[in-house]
Amino acid sequence: MVVVGVAYLHPRDFSLKWLLGAGGKQLDIKLVVVVFAAFVYLALEGSPTTYYLYLLFPLVFGLFTWNHAGLIQGAWVSGSSGDKSKSSWKRWTEIALIFLCLELVVFGYERREIFGLLFSLLAFWPYVGNAASDDKSEASGRSSLPSRCWTISCFLISVFPYLPSEYGEHTALVNVGGLLMLLFTGVVHSMAVSGQTGWKSSSFLVSASPLALSLLTLHGTMQYLDGERSKPPFSLTVANWLLSGAPIVLLLVRLQRSKSSLSRTLETGTDRQSEQQVGLYVRRLIEVMLAFSPSFILLSIAYEVLFYVVLCAVLVSWLLLEAQASSSSMWREIQRAFVFLLLVNIAFFGTGNVASMSSFEISSTYRFVTVFAPFTMGALLVGKILIPFMVVACTLHLILLLPSASSSADAKKPRLPATRYFLLVVAMSDVLALHFLFLVKNEGSWKEIGNSISMFGIVNAQIVFIPLLFLLARAFVRDLSPATEYEESLHKKHQ
């Protein structure tokens, strides 16, 4: 975690060479001497090869921590003194609350109802921020429509962890969820457009058409699956495949073609332009949600689509709340990373749990395949699980692109890499992994042993999965991303 912390403080300069010495420019003499002495001792003892690795890693990371202790301490002092609106005890209170919530996340892996409690508490986040902030403009700005939408959507999403993770087939709920998705995205898009007409309104109709068509093909497919004829016709199967993949591919192609024009449009920094940027980011988020909606609808059998609609409402509210934030500091970054971690977890535990991973309901896959094909069915179900994760990652990418609302000076500062945020998420995941390590059982029933190992494996996989998720989600916002100072310097070097 110390290595992650140093990489967070130096996102542009850090490399793995820093583990071998200060700044990675020269080898640390202390490290060489200690490692040599340790290896000589192991050689004299005739220890196996694995013992060398067991001793090498603690020595490398221990000396790295010793060499960079002053840097971590200095960052703590500067972070505490940089924001005068909060005293030291409030900072410690925030840290204690974050660790408490991380402990609740640990218990949430065993009892998913804990995530409902977490989001019920998170619903009051804007109002707690108002009470703790001395910035009256920020406090008044947060007591607005986005704050109320955030509170309502958090209370709604907190209901789903209390619902059973094993549910039967209820196509009516899928249809209701699809209609609510059309209504929700239409209302949000119309508010983001703010009275503008033309191609922007027509673009929403084009984006929403696959969702409406997927509801029609779902109805037709279910008539065949529920009737005497157990297999839908080939034309309906092909239509389901096209409606699932075509919107995503077409969105990526369109974004690639419009990259240059959007990059020039977003380079100005006036207040009016900032409002237009926020509206543009909201519309992009709606486009991503609509692109993934047909495949999610066609792979759902019950209340999953309702959960997807509420999750999208939470994400839109989060984006609008962050657009109103007037402060930008290390503590703001920690808050964003923590909310992202909670959203990633609720994206899975909102409709499932660890035990349900081995007992997926495969009935929805017969809308795509007419014969039993375990690998294809498994890939479809994994894709369904990844869709909410992708939408959450796209939302965080858009939040990182938001213009600074504090001052024009902050807006002119070079944009920091997004790696800072997922490094924070990785550090929090390390805390969870350390806790789950001590919860691994080697006694008891096979179910208890298997679940404890599965939870430890899931959290460790999350450390690798989150950077990959960031990389995939960037494809949907690449045309909106202005080049950072670091990227521009690399481009000049290649030229």
Coordinates of C-alpha atoms in Angstrom, one line a residue:
M1 CA 0.0 0.0 0.0
V2 CA 3.0 2.3 0.6
V3 CA 4.1 1.7 -3.0
V4 CA 0.6 2.5 -4.2
G5 CA 0.7 5.7 -2.1
V6 CA 4.0 6.9 -3.6
A7 CA 2.7 6.1 -7.1
Y8 CA -0.4 8.1 -6.3
L9 CA 1.7 11.2 -5.2
H10 CA 3.9 10.9 -8.4
P11 CA 1.6 9.5 -11.1
R12 CA 3.8 10.8 -14.0
D13 CA 7.3 10.0 -12.7
F14 CA 6.8 6.7 -10.7
S15 CA 8.1 3.5 -12.1
L16 CA 9.0 0.1 -10.6
K17 CA 12.7 1.2 -10.7
W18 CA 11.9 3.2 -7.6
L19 CA 11.8 0.0 -5.6
L20 CA 15.6 -0.4 -6.2
G21 CA 16.6 3.1 -5.2
A22 CA 15.7 6.7 -4.7
G23 CA 14.0 7.9 -7.9
G24 CA 15.1 4.8 -9.7
K25 CA 18.3 6.5 -10.8
Q26 CA 20.8 4.5 -8.7
L27 CA 20.8 1.3 -6.8
D28 CA 20.2 1.6 -3.0
I29 CA 23.4 0.5 -1.2
K30 CA 21.5 -0.5 1.9
L31 CA 19.3 -2.7 -0.1
V32 CA 22.2 -4.5 -1.8
V33 CA 24.0 -5.1 1.5
V34 CA 20.9 -6.4 3.4
V35 CA 19.8 -8.6 0.5
F36 CA 23.4 -10.0 0.0
A37 CA 23.7 -10.8 3.7
A38 CA 20.3 -12.5 3.8
F39 CA 21.1 -14.6 0.7
V40 CA 24.4 -15.7 2.2
Y41 CA 22.6 -16.8 5.4
L42 CA 20.0 -18.8 3.4
A43 CA 22.8 -20.4 1.3
L44 CA 24.7 -21.5 4.4
E45 CA 21.4 -22.9 5.8
G46 CA 20.8 -24.8 2.5
S47 CA 17.3 -23.2 2.2
P48 CA 15.1 -24.0 -0.9
T49 CA 14.8 -21.4 -3.7
T50 CA 11.4 -20.2 -2.6
Y51 CA 12.8 -19.0 0.7
Y52 CA 14.9 -16.4 -1.2
L53 CA 11.8 -14.9 -2.7
Y54 CA 10.0 -15.0 0.6
L55 CA 12.8 -12.9 2.1
L56 CA 13.5 -10.7 -0.9
F57 CA 10.1 -9.1 -1.2
P58 CA 9.7 -8.0 2.5
L59 CA 13.2 -6.5 2.3
V60 CA 12.6 -4.5 -0.9
F61 CA 9.2 -3.2 0.2
G62 CA 10.4 -2.5 3.8
L63 CA 13.4 -0.4 2.6
F64 CA 11.1 1.3 0.1
T65 CA 8.8 2.3 2.9
W66 CA 11.8 3.5 5.0
N67 CA 13.1 5.7 2.1
H68 CA 9.8 7.3 1.4
A69 CA 8.4 7.7 4.9
G70 CA 9.2 11.5 4.7
L71 CA 7.3 11.8 1.4
I72 CA 4.2 10.2 2.8
Q73 CA 4.4 12.3 6.0
G74 CA 4.8 15.5 4.0
A75 CA 1.8 14.7 1.8
W76 CA -0.3 14.2 4.9
V77 CA 0.8 17.5 6.4
S78 CA 0.2 19.4 3.1
G79 CA -3.1 17.7 2.5
S80 CA -4.3 18.7 6.0
S81 CA -3.1 22.3 5.7
G82 CA -4.2 22.8 2.1
D83 CA -7.9 22.8 3.0
K84 CA -8.6 25.2 5.9
S85 CA -12.3 24.4 6.0
K86 CA -11.7 21.2 8.0
S87 CA -9.7 20.8 11.2
S88 CA -7.5 17.8 12.1
W89 CA -10.2 16.0 14.0
K90 CA -12.6 16.2 11.1
R91 CA -9.9 14.6 8.9
W92 CA -9.4 11.8 11.3
T93 CA -13.2 11.4 11.5
E94 CA -13.4 11.0 7.7
I95 CA -10.6 8.4 7.7
A96 CA -12.3 6.5 10.5
L97 CA -15.6 6.5 8.6
I98 CA -13.9 5.3 5.4
F99 CA -12.3 2.4 7.3
L100 CA -15.6 1.7 9.0
C101 CA -17.3 1.6 5.7
L102 CA -14.6 -0.7 4.3
E103 CA -15.2 -3.1 7.2
L104 CA -18.9 -3.0 6.3
V105 CA -18.0 -3.9 2.7
V106 CA -16.2 -6.9 4.1
F107 CA -19.3 -8.0 5.9
G108 CA -21.4 -7.2 2.8
Y109 CA -19.6 -10.0 0.9
E110 CA -21.2 -12.5 3.4
R111 CA -24.5 -10.6 3.8
R112 CA -25.4 -8.4 0.8
E113 CA -28.0 -6.5 2.9
I114 CA -25.0 -4.5 4.3
F115 CA -24.7 -2.8 1.0
G116 CA -28.3 -1.6 1.4
L117 CA -27.3 -0.1 4.7
L118 CA -24.2 1.6 3.2
F119 CA -26.2 3.3 0.4
S120 CA -28.9 4.4 2.9
L121 CA -26.1 6.2 4.8
L122 CA -24.5 7.4 1.5
A123 CA -27.9 9.1 0.7
F124 CA -27.1 11.8 3.2
W125 CA -23.6 12.5 1.8
P126 CA -24.5 15.9 0.1
Y127 CA -26.1 17.2 3.3
V128 CA -23.2 16.0 5.5
G129 CA -20.9 17.8 3.2
N130 CA -22.9 21.0 3.5
A131 CA -22.7 20.9 7.3
A132 CA -18.9 20.2 7.2
S133 CA -18.1 22.8 4.5
D134 CA -17.4 26.5 5.2
D135 CA -18.0 27.4 1.5
K136 CA -21.6 28.7 1.5
S137 CA -21.8 28.8 -2.3
E138 CA -20.9 25.1 -2.4
A139 CA -23.4 24.3 0.4
S140 CA -26.2 26.2 -1.4
G141 CA -25.3 24.6 -4.7
R142 CA -25.5 21.1 -3.2
S143 CA -29.0 21.7 -1.8
S144 CA -30.4 21.5 -5.3
L145 CA -32.0 19.0 -7.6
P146 CA -28.8 16.8 -8.0
S147 CA -28.7 16.4 -4.2
R148 CA -32.3 15.4 -4.0
C149 CA -32.0 13.0 -6.9
W150 CA -28.9 11.5 -5.3
T151 CA -30.7 10.9 -2.1
I152 CA -33.8 9.3 -3.7
S153 CA -31.7 7.1 -6.0
C154 CA -29.5 5.9 -3.2
F155 CA -32.6 5.0 -1.1
L156 CA -34.0 3.1 -4.1
I157 CA -30.8 1.2 -4.9
S158 CA -30.5 0.2 -1.2
V159 CA -33.7 -1.9 -1.6
F160 CA -32.2 -4.3 -4.1
P161 CA -29.7 -6.0 -1.8
Y162 CA -32.6 -7.1 0.4
L163 CA -34.3 -8.8 -2.5
P164 CA -33.5 -12.6 -3.1
S165 CA -30.6 -13.3 -5.3
E166 CA -32.3 -16.4 -6.6
Y167 CA -35.3 -15.4 -8.5
G168 CA -37.6 -17.0 -11.1
E169 CA -38.5 -15.7 -14.5
H170 CA -40.7 -12.6 -14.5
T171 CA -40.6 -11.1 -18.0
A172 CA -43.2 -8.4 -17.0
L173 CA -40.5 -6.8 -14.7
V174 CA -38.1 -6.8 -17.6
N175 CA -40.6 -4.9 -19.8
V176 CA -41.4 -2.4 -17.0
G177 CA -37.6 -1.9 -16.5
G178 CA -37.1 -1.2 -20.2
L179 CA -39.9 1.3 -20.4
L180 CA -38.6 3.1 -17.3
M181 CA -35.2 3.2 -18.9
L182 CA -36.6 4.9 -21.9
L183 CA -38.5 7.4 -19.7
F184 CA -35.5 8.1 -17.5
T185 CA -33.0 8.6 -20.3
G186 CA -35.5 10.7 -22.2
V187 CA -36.1 13.1 -19.2
V188 CA -32.3 13.4 -18.4
H189 CA -31.4 14.0 -22.0
S190 CA -34.0 16.7 -22.5
M191 CA -32.8 18.4 -19.3
A192 CA -29.2 18.2 -20.5
V193 CA -30.0 19.6 -24.0
S194 CA -31.7 22.6 -22.3
G195 CA -34.1 23.5 -25.1
Q196 CA -31.7 22.9 -27.9
T197 CA -33.1 21.1 -30.9
G198 CA -31.8 19.6 -34.1
W199 CA -29.4 16.7 -34.4
K200 CA -29.1 16.3 -30.6
S201 CA -32.7 15.4 -30.2
S202 CA -32.6 13.1 -33.2
S203 CA -29.4 11.5 -31.8
F204 CA -31.4 10.4 -28.7
L205 CA -34.1 8.8 -30.8
V206 CA -31.4 6.9 -32.7
S207 CA -29.7 5.8 -29.5
A208 CA -33.0 4.8 -27.9
S209 CA -34.4 2.8 -30.9
P210 CA -32.4 -0.4 -30.2
L211 CA -33.7 -0.4 -26.6
A212 CA -37.3 -0.2 -27.9
L213 CA -36.7 -2.8 -30.5
S214 CA -35.1 -5.2 -27.9
L215 CA -38.4 -5.0 -25.9
L216 CA -40.3 -6.1 -29.0
T217 CA -37.9 -8.9 -29.9
L218 CA -38.0 -10.0 -26.3
H219 CA -41.7 -10.3 -26.4
G220 CA -41.6 -12.2 -29.6
T221 CA -38.9 -14.6 -28.4
M222 CA -40.7 -15.3 -25.1
Q223 CA -43.9 -16.2 -27.0
Y224 CA -42.0 -19.0 -28.7
L225 CA -40.0 -20.1 -25.5
D226 CA -43.1 -20.2 -23.3
G227 CA -45.4 -21.7 -26.0
E228 CA -45.5 -25.1 -27.6
R229 CA -42.7 -24.3 -29.9
S230 CA -39.7 -24.2 -27.6
K231 CA -37.2 -22.7 -30.1
P232 CA -37.6 -19.1 -31.6
P233 CA -37.1 -18.7 -35.3
F234 CA -33.6 -18.0 -36.6
S235 CA -34.6 -14.4 -37.6
L236 CA -35.4 -13.5 -34.0
T237 CA -32.2 -15.0 -32.7
V238 CA -30.2 -13.0 -35.2
A239 CA -32.1 -9.9 -34.3
N240 CA -31.3 -10.4 -30.6
W241 CA -27.6 -10.7 -31.5
L242 CA -27.6 -7.6 -33.6
L243 CA -29.5 -5.5 -31.1
S244 CA -27.0 -6.5 -28.4
G245 CA -23.8 -5.8 -30.2
A246 CA -24.6 -3.3 -32.9
P247 CA -25.4 -0.2 -30.6
I248 CA -22.0 -0.6 -28.8
V249 CA -20.0 -1.0 -32.0
L250 CA -21.8 1.9 -33.8
L251 CA -21.3 4.2 -30.8
L252 CA -17.5 3.4 -30.8
V253 CA -17.3 4.0 -34.5
R254 CA -19.2 7.3 -34.3
L255 CA -17.0 8.5 -31.4
Q256 CA -13.9 7.7 -33.3
R257 CA -15.1 9.8 -36.3
S258 CA -16.0 12.8 -34.1
K259 CA -12.9 12.8 -32.0
S260 CA -11.1 15.7 -33.7
S261 CA -14.0 18.1 -33.8
L262 CA -14.9 17.6 -30.1
S263 CA -11.3 18.0 -29.0
R264 CA -11.2 21.5 -30.6
T265 CA -14.6 22.4 -29.1
L266 CA -13.7 21.6 -25.5
E267 CA -10.4 23.5 -25.3
T268 CA -12.0 26.8 -24.3
G269 CA -12.6 27.4 -20.6
T270 CA -15.4 30.0 -20.2
D271 CA -18.3 29.5 -17.7
R272 CA -20.7 29.0 -20.6
Q273 CA -18.4 26.5 -22.1
S274 CA -18.2 24.7 -18.7
E275 CA -22.0 24.4 -18.6
Q276 CA -22.0 23.0 -22.1
Q277 CA -19.3 20.5 -21.2
V278 CA -21.4 19.2 -18.3
G279 CA -24.4 18.8 -20.5
L280 CA -22.2 17.0 -23.1
Y281 CA -20.9 14.6 -20.5
V282 CA -24.4 13.8 -19.3
R283 CA -25.5 13.1 -22.8
R284 CA -22.5 10.9 -23.4
L285 CA -23.3 8.9 -20.2
I286 CA -26.9 8.5 -21.5
E287 CA -25.6 7.3 -24.8
V288 CA -23.4 4.7 -23.1
M289 CA -26.3 3.5 -20.9
L290 CA -28.6 3.2 -23.9
A291 CA -25.9 1.3 -25.9
F292 CA -25.6 -1.4 -23.3
S293 CA -29.3 -1.5 -22.4
P294 CA -30.5 -3.9 -25.2
S295 CA -28.0 -6.6 -24.3
F296 CA -28.8 -6.2 -20.6
I297 CA -32.5 -6.4 -21.2
L298 CA -32.3 -9.5 -23.4
L299 CA -30.1 -11.3 -20.8
S300 CA -32.4 -10.4 -17.8
I301 CA -35.2 -12.5 -16.5
A302 CA -36.6 -10.5 -13.5
Y303 CA -35.8 -7.3 -11.6
E304 CA -32.2 -6.8 -13.0
V305 CA -33.4 -4.1 -15.4
L306 CA -35.1 -2.2 -12.6
F307 CA -31.8 -2.3 -10.8
Y308 CA -29.9 -1.1 -13.9
V309 CA -32.3 1.9 -14.2
V310 CA -31.8 2.9 -10.5
L311 CA -28.0 2.4 -10.9
C312 CA -28.0 4.7 -13.9
A313 CA -30.0 7.3 -11.8
V314 CA -27.3 7.1 -9.1
L315 CA -24.6 7.6 -11.6
V316 CA -26.2 10.6 -13.3
S317 CA -26.8 12.1 -9.9
W318 CA -23.2 11.5 -8.9
L319 CA -21.9 13.2 -12.1
L320 CA -24.1 16.2 -11.5
L321 CA -23.0 16.4 -7.8
E322 CA -19.4 16.4 -8.8
A323 CA -20.0 19.0 -11.4
Q324 CA -21.1 21.3 -8.6
A325 CA -18.2 20.6 -6.3
S326 CA -16.1 23.8 -5.8
S327 CA -13.1 22.2 -4.1
S328 CA -10.4 19.9 -5.5
S329 CA -8.0 18.3 -3.1
M330 CA -6.6 14.9 -2.1
W331 CA -9.6 14.4 0.2
R332 CA -12.0 14.9 -2.7
E333 CA -10.1 12.3 -4.7
I334 CA -10.3 9.9 -1.8
Q335 CA -14.1 10.4 -1.6
R336 CA -14.5 9.9 -5.3
A337 CA -12.4 6.7 -5.2
F338 CA -14.4 5.4 -2.2
V339 CA -17.8 6.1 -3.9
F340 CA -16.5 4.4 -7.0
L341 CA -15.5 1.3 -5.0
L342 CA -19.0 1.1 -3.4
L343 CA -20.6 1.4 -6.9
V344 CA -18.4 -1.3 -8.3
N345 CA -19.5 -3.6 -5.5
I346 CA -23.2 -2.7 -5.6
A347 CA -23.0 -3.3 -9.4
F348 CA -22.6 -7.0 -8.6
F349 CA -24.2 -7.5 -5.1
G350 CA -27.3 -5.5 -6.1
T351 CA -28.6 -8.6 -7.9
G352 CA -26.3 -11.4 -6.8
N353 CA -23.9 -12.7 -4.2
V354 CA -20.8 -14.9 -4.0
A355 CA -22.8 -18.1 -3.7
S356 CA -24.9 -17.3 -6.7
M357 CA -21.8 -17.1 -9.0
S358 CA -21.9 -20.9 -9.3
S359 CA -25.6 -21.1 -9.9
F360 CA -26.4 -18.7 -12.7
E361 CA -29.9 -18.8 -14.3
I362 CA -29.2 -19.7 -17.9
S363 CA -32.8 -19.4 -19.2
S364 CA -32.1 -16.0 -20.7
T365 CA -29.3 -17.3 -22.9
Y366 CA -31.8 -19.3 -24.9
R367 CA -32.8 -16.0 -26.5
F368 CA -29.4 -16.1 -28.2
V369 CA -28.7 -19.8 -28.7
T370 CA -31.1 -22.5 -29.6
V371 CA -29.0 -25.4 -28.4
F372 CA -27.1 -26.1 -25.2
A373 CA -23.7 -24.4 -25.6
P374 CA -22.0 -24.0 -22.2
F375 CA -19.1 -21.8 -23.3
T376 CA -21.3 -19.4 -25.3
M377 CA -23.9 -19.3 -22.4
G378 CA -21.1 -18.6 -19.9
A379 CA -19.7 -15.8 -22.0
L380 CA -23.1 -14.2 -22.3
L381 CA -23.7 -14.3 -18.6
V382 CA -20.3 -12.9 -17.8
G383 CA -21.0 -10.1 -20.3
K384 CA -24.2 -9.3 -18.5
I385 CA -22.3 -9.0 -15.2
L386 CA -19.7 -6.7 -16.8
I387 CA -22.3 -4.2 -18.2
P388 CA -23.0 -2.4 -14.9
F389 CA -19.2 -2.3 -14.2
M390 CA -18.6 -0.6 -17.5
V391 CA -21.2 2.0 -17.0
V392 CA -19.8 2.8 -13.5
A393 CA -16.2 3.1 -15.0
C394 CA -17.4 5.4 -17.8
T395 CA -19.1 7.7 -15.2
L396 CA -15.8 8.0 -13.2
H397 CA -14.0 8.9 -16.4
L398 CA -16.5 11.6 -17.2
I399 CA -16.2 13.0 -13.6
L400 CA -12.4 13.2 -14.0
L401 CA -13.0 15.3 -17.2
L402 CA -15.3 17.8 -15.4
P403 CA -14.1 21.4 -15.5
S404 CA -13.0 22.9 -12.2
A405 CA -15.7 25.0 -10.6
S406 CA -13.4 26.7 -8.0
S407 CA -11.4 29.2 -9.9
S408 CA -10.0 30.0 -13.3
A409 CA -6.5 29.3 -11.9
D410 CA -7.5 25.7 -11.0
A411 CA -9.0 25.3 -14.5
K412 CA -5.6 26.2 -16.1
K413 CA -3.7 23.6 -14.0
P414 CA -2.5 20.5 -16.0
R415 CA -5.0 17.7 -15.7
L416 CA -3.8 14.9 -13.5
P417 CA -3.8 11.3 -14.9
A418 CA -6.8 9.1 -14.0
T419 CA -4.4 6.5 -12.6
R420 CA -4.4 8.4 -9.3
Y421 CA -8.0 7.4 -8.7
F422 CA -7.7 3.7 -9.5
L423 CA -4.5 3.6 -7.4
L424 CA -6.7 4.8 -4.5
V425 CA -9.2 2.1 -5.3
V426 CA -6.5 -0.5 -5.4
A427 CA -5.2 0.7 -2.0
M428 CA -8.7 0.3 -0.6
S429 CA -9.0 -3.1 -2.2
D430 CA -5.7 -4.0 -0.5
V431 CA -7.3 -3.2 2.8
L432 CA -10.2 -5.5 1.9
A433 CA -7.9 -8.3 0.7
L434 CA -5.9 -8.1 3.9
H435 CA -9.0 -8.5 5.9
F436 CA -10.3 -11.4 3.8
L437 CA -6.9 -13.1 4.1
F438 CA -7.4 -13.5 7.8
L439 CA -11.0 -14.8 7.2
V440 CA -9.9 -17.7 5.0
K441 CA -11.0 -20.9 6.7
N442 CA -9.4 -24.4 6.5
E443 CA -11.9 -25.9 8.9
G444 CA -15.7 -26.5 8.8
S445 CA -17.9 -27.4 5.9
W446 CA -16.8 -27.3 2.3
K447 CA -19.2 -24.5 1.6
E448 CA -17.7 -22.3 4.3
I449 CA -14.2 -23.1 3.2
G450 CA -15.1 -22.5 -0.5
N451 CA -16.9 -19.2 0.2
S452 CA -14.0 -17.8 2.3
I453 CA -11.5 -18.6 -0.5
S454 CA -13.8 -17.3 -3.1
M455 CA -14.2 -13.9 -1.3
F456 CA -10.5 -13.6 -0.9
G457 CA -10.0 -14.4 -4.6
I458 CA -12.6 -12.0 -5.8
V459 CA -11.1 -9.1 -3.9
N460 CA -7.6 -9.9 -5.2
A461 CA -9.0 -10.2 -8.7
Q462 CA -10.6 -6.8 -8.2
I463 CA -7.1 -5.3 -7.9
V464 CA -6.3 -6.4 -11.4
F465 CA -9.8 -6.0 -12.8
I466 CA -10.2 -2.3 -12.0
P467 CA -7.3 -1.0 -14.1
L468 CA -8.5 -3.2 -17.0
L469 CA -12.0 -1.7 -16.5
F470 CA -10.6 1.8 -16.7
L471 CA -8.8 0.9 -19.9
L472 CA -11.9 -0.5 -21.6
A473 CA -14.2 2.4 -20.4
R474 CA -11.8 5.0 -21.8
A475 CA -12.8 4.0 -25.3
F476 CA -16.2 5.5 -24.7
V477 CA -14.8 8.9 -23.6
R478 CA -11.6 9.1 -25.5
D479 CA -12.9 11.8 -27.9
L480 CA -13.8 14.0 -24.9
S481 CA -10.4 13.7 -23.2
P482 CA -8.1 16.7 -23.7
A483 CA -4.5 15.9 -24.0
T484 CA -2.7 16.2 -20.7
E485 CA 0.6 18.0 -20.4
Y486 CA 2.4 14.6 -20.0
E487 CA 0.8 13.2 -23.2
E488 CA 1.7 16.4 -25.1
S489 CA 5.3 16.1 -24.1
L490 CA 5.4 12.5 -25.2
H491 CA 3.8 13.5 -28.6
K492 CA 6.5 16.1 -29.1
K493 CA 9.3 13.7 -28.4
H494 CA 8.0 11.3 -31.0
Q495 CA 7.8 14.1 -33.5

